[in-house]
Each structure stands twice: as C-alpha cells, then as structure tokens.
Short mmCIF file of C-alpha atoms in Angstrom, two decimals:
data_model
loop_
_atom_site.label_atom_id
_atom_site.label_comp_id
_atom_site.label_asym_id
_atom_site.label_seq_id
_atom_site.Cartn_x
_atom_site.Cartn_y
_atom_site.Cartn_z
CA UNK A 1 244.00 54.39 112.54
CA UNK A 2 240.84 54.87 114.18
CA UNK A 3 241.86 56.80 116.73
CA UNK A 4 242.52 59.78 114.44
CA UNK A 5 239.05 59.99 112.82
CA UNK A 6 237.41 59.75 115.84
CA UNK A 7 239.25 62.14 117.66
CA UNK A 8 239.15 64.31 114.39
CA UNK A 9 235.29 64.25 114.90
CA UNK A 10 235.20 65.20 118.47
CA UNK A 11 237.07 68.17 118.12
CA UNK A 12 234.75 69.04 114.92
CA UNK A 13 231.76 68.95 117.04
CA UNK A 14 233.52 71.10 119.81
CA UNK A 15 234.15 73.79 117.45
CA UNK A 16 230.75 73.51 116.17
CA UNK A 17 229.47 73.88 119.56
CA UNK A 18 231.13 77.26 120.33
CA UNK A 19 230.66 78.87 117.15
CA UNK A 20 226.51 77.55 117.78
CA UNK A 21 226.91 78.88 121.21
CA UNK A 22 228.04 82.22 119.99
CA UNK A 23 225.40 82.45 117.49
CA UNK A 24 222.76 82.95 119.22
CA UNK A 25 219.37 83.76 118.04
CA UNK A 26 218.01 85.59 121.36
CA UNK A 27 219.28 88.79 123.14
CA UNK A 28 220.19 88.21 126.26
CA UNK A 29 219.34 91.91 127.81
CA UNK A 30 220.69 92.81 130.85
CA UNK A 31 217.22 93.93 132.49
CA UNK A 32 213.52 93.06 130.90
CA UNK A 33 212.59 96.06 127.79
CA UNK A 34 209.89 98.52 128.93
CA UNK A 35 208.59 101.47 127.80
CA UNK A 36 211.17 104.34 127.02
CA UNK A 37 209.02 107.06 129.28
CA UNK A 38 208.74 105.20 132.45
CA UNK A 39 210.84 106.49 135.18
CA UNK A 40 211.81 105.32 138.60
CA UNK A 41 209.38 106.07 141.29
CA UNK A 42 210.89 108.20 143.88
CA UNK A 43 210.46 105.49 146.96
CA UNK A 44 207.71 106.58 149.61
CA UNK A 45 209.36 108.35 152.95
CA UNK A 46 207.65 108.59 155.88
CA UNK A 47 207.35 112.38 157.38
CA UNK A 48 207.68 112.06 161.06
CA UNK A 49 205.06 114.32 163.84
CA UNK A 50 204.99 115.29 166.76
CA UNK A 51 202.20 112.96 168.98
CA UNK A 52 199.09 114.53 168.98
CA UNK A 53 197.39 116.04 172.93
CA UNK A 54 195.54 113.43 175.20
CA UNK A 55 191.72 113.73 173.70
CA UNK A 56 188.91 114.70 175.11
CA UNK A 57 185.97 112.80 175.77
CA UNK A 58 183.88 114.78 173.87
CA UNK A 59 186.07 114.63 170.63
CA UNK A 60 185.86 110.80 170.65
CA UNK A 61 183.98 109.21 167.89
CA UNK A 62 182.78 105.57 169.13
CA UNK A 63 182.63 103.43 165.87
CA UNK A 64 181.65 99.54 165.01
CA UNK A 65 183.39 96.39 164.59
CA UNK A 66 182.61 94.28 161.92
CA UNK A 67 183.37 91.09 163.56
CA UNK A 68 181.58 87.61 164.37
CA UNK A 69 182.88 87.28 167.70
CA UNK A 70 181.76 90.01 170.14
CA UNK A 71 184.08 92.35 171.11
CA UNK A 72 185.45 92.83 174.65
CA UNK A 73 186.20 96.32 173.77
CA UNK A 74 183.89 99.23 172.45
CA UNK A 75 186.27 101.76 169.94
CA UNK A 76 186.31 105.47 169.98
CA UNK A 77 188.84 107.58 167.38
CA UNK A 78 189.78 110.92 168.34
CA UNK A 79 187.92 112.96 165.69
CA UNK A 80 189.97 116.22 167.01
CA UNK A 81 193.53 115.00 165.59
CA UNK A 82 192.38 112.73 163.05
CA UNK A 83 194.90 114.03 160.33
CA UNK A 84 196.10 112.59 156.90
CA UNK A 85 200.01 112.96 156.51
CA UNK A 86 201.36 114.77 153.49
CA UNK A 87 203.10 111.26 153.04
CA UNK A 88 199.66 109.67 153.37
CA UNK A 89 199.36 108.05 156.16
CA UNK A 90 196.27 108.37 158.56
CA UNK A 91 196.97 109.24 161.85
CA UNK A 92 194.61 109.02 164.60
CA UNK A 93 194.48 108.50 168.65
CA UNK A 94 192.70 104.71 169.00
CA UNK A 95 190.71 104.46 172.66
CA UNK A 96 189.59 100.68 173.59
CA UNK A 97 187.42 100.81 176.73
CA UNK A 98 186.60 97.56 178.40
CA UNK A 99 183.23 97.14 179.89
CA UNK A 100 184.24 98.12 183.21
CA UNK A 101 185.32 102.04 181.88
CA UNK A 102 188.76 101.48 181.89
CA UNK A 103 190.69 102.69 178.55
CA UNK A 104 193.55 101.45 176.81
CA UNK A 105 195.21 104.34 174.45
CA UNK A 106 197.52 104.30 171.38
CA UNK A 107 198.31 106.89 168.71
CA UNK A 108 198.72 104.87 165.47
CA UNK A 109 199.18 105.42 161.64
CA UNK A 110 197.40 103.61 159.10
CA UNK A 111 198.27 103.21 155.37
CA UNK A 112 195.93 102.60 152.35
CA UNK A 113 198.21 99.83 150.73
CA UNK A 114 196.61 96.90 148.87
CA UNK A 115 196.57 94.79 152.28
CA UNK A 116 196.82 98.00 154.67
CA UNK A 117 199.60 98.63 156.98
CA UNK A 118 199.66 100.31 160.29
CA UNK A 119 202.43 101.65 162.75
CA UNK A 120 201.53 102.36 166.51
CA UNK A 121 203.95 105.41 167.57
CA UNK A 122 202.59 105.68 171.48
CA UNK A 123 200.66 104.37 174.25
CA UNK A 124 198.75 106.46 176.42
CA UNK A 125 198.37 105.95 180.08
CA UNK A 126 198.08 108.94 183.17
CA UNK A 127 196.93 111.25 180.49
CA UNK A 128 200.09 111.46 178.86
CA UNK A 129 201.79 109.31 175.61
CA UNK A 130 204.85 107.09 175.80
CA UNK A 131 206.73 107.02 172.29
CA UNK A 132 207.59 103.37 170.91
CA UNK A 133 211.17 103.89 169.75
CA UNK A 134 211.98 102.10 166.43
CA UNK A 135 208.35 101.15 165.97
CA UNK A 136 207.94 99.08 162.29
CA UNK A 137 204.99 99.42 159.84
CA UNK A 138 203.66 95.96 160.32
CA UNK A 139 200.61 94.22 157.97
CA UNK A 140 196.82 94.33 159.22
CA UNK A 141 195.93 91.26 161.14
CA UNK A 142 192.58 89.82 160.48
CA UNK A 143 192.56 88.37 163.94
CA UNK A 144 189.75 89.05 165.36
CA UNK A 145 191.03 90.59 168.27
CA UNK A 146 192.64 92.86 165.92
CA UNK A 147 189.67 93.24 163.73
CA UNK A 148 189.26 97.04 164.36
CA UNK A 149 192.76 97.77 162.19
CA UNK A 150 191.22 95.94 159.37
CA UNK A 151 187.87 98.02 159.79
CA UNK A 152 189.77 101.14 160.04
CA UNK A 153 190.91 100.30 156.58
CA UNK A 154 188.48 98.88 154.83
CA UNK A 155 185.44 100.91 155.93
CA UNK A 156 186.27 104.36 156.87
CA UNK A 157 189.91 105.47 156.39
CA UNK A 158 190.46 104.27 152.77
CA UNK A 159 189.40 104.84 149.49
CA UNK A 160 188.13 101.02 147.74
CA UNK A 161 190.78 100.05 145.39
CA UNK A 162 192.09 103.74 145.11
CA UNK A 163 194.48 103.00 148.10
CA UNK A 164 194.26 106.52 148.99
CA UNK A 165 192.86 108.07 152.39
CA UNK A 166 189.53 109.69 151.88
CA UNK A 167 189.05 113.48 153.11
CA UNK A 168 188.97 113.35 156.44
CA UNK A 169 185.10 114.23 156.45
CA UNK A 170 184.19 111.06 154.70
CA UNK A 171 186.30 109.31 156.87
CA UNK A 172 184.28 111.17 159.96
CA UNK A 173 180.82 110.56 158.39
CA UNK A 174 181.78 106.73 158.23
CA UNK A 175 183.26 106.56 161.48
CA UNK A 176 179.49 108.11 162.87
CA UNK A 177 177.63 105.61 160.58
CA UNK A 178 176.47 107.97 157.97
CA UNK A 179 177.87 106.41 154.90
CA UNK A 180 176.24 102.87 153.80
CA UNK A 181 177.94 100.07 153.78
CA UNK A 182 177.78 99.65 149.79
CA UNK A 183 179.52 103.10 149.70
CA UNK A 184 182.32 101.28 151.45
CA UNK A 185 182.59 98.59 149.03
CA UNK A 186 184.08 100.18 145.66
CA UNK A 187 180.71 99.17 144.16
CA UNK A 188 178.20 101.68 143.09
CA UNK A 189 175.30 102.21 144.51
CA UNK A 190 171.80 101.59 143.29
#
C-alpha cells in the first residue's frame, strides 16, 4: 500500500516540474535586445594597388626610433608615394640602411586599428619590387627590432584614439620632427 502513494507523489512532482519548466519567468531571446536603429556595419575590404616606383633618394624622409636599445638600422619613408587608401590604410615604401650603406626595401601598409596592423606587399632589391603573394595583415610587434612599425603608428601615421590616418601632411611634418611629441599623445597641449 505504500507503493501507490509514493509513486503517486513522484509523478505529482514530475508534472509539477514541466508545467514550472514551461512557465518561465525570463525570455529566452534568440540574440541580446539592442537598439531598433543600429544596423550592420558593412565589413571593411581592402582595395588592392598597384606597387608604387623604386624612390629616390631625395624623396626619402629619414625619421626616429623611439626605442631603448640602439638601432642597427637608420629609417627613411618614401615621402613621394606616401598615400592613404580610400579603404584607409597607409601605404608607404620603408628603407632600413645598415651602417655600412647597404638598404633593405619593403612597400608596406599600415592600419590605424586599436593595436595597429600592418601588411608588407613587396621587397625591393636591384631597384625593382618583388610582390609577396597571399601576404596577411599581421599585429604590430613591440619587439624592438620591430619597433619602427609601432612608431609608424603611434607617432606619425595615426590619429590618437581616433584610429584614423592623419592627412598625409601631418603625417610628413611628424615624420621630419616638426610636430611635438605631446601632439602625438591624444593629450592637449599646454
């Protein structure tokens, strides 16, 4: 006889639990609320261009490194074909020359994201370019053999916190050392 009220109760609380379970007091939304204007973004596209002509000596724009190890290299941009992309991205011709005159080349894109990408698209040797097929945008390295990247972006290519390229004739005045460092910083001046 106990067997009946027991198993009278379990199937009482099963019930219970369902209809509990179907009650329930939150909405269970398929994707988070937001505000009814907001729109998807289109996603960003990269516009592809042709590689710029081998610079001239007297277009190069020799620039510092903000480093604490001394640099093997002294860095020139090519102020000629310095260029921001419809799409945003900074391209310029990079030259590292070593102490003994001789030049390494690449033509590179930088972008003014939060932490700064970059893409390198050639590399220059016998006065000509050689494309890098399926080059990636990879993150800025804070090494600091690859400090000049991260000084490209944070100094003199990019707007502070905007994370928009500057007009290329701030970017040139900061390149020759004519903008101060706390115009650099997002901070305003005194």
């Amino acid at each position: 006889m106990r067997r009946l009220p027991s198993l009278a109760l379990c199937l009482l609380l099963l019930t219970s639990q369902t209809t509990l379970a179907g009650e329930n007091a939150f909405v269970n939304d398929p994707e988070p609320p937001g505000p009814s204007n907001f729109k998807e973004g289109t996603p960003w596209t990269e516009i592809q261009r042709p590689l710029p002509p081998w610079p001239k000596d007297s277009d190069l724009v020799e620039f510092q490194v903000d480093s604490p190890t001394k640099q093997p290299f002294r860095f020139y941009i090519d102020a000629a074909h310095l260029e921001i992309g419809a799409d945003e991205v900074v391209h310029y011709t990079l030259v590292a020359e070593a102490s003994n005159g001789a030049r390494n080349l690449s033509v590179e894109g930088l972008r003014c994201t939060p932490r700064g990408k970059y893409k390198i698209y050639a590399f220059g040797a016998a006065k000509r370019f050689t494309p890098i097929e399926g080059a990636d945008w990879q993150p800025l390295s804070f090494e600091p053999s690859e400090h000049y990247r991260a000084d490209l972006w944070r100094y003199h290519f990019c707007i502070p916190r905007a994370f928009k390229p500057r007009p290329k004739k701030d970017m040139l005045r900061s390149l020759r050392g004519h903008i101060a460092p706390r115009q650099n910083s997002g901070f305003l001046t005194d």
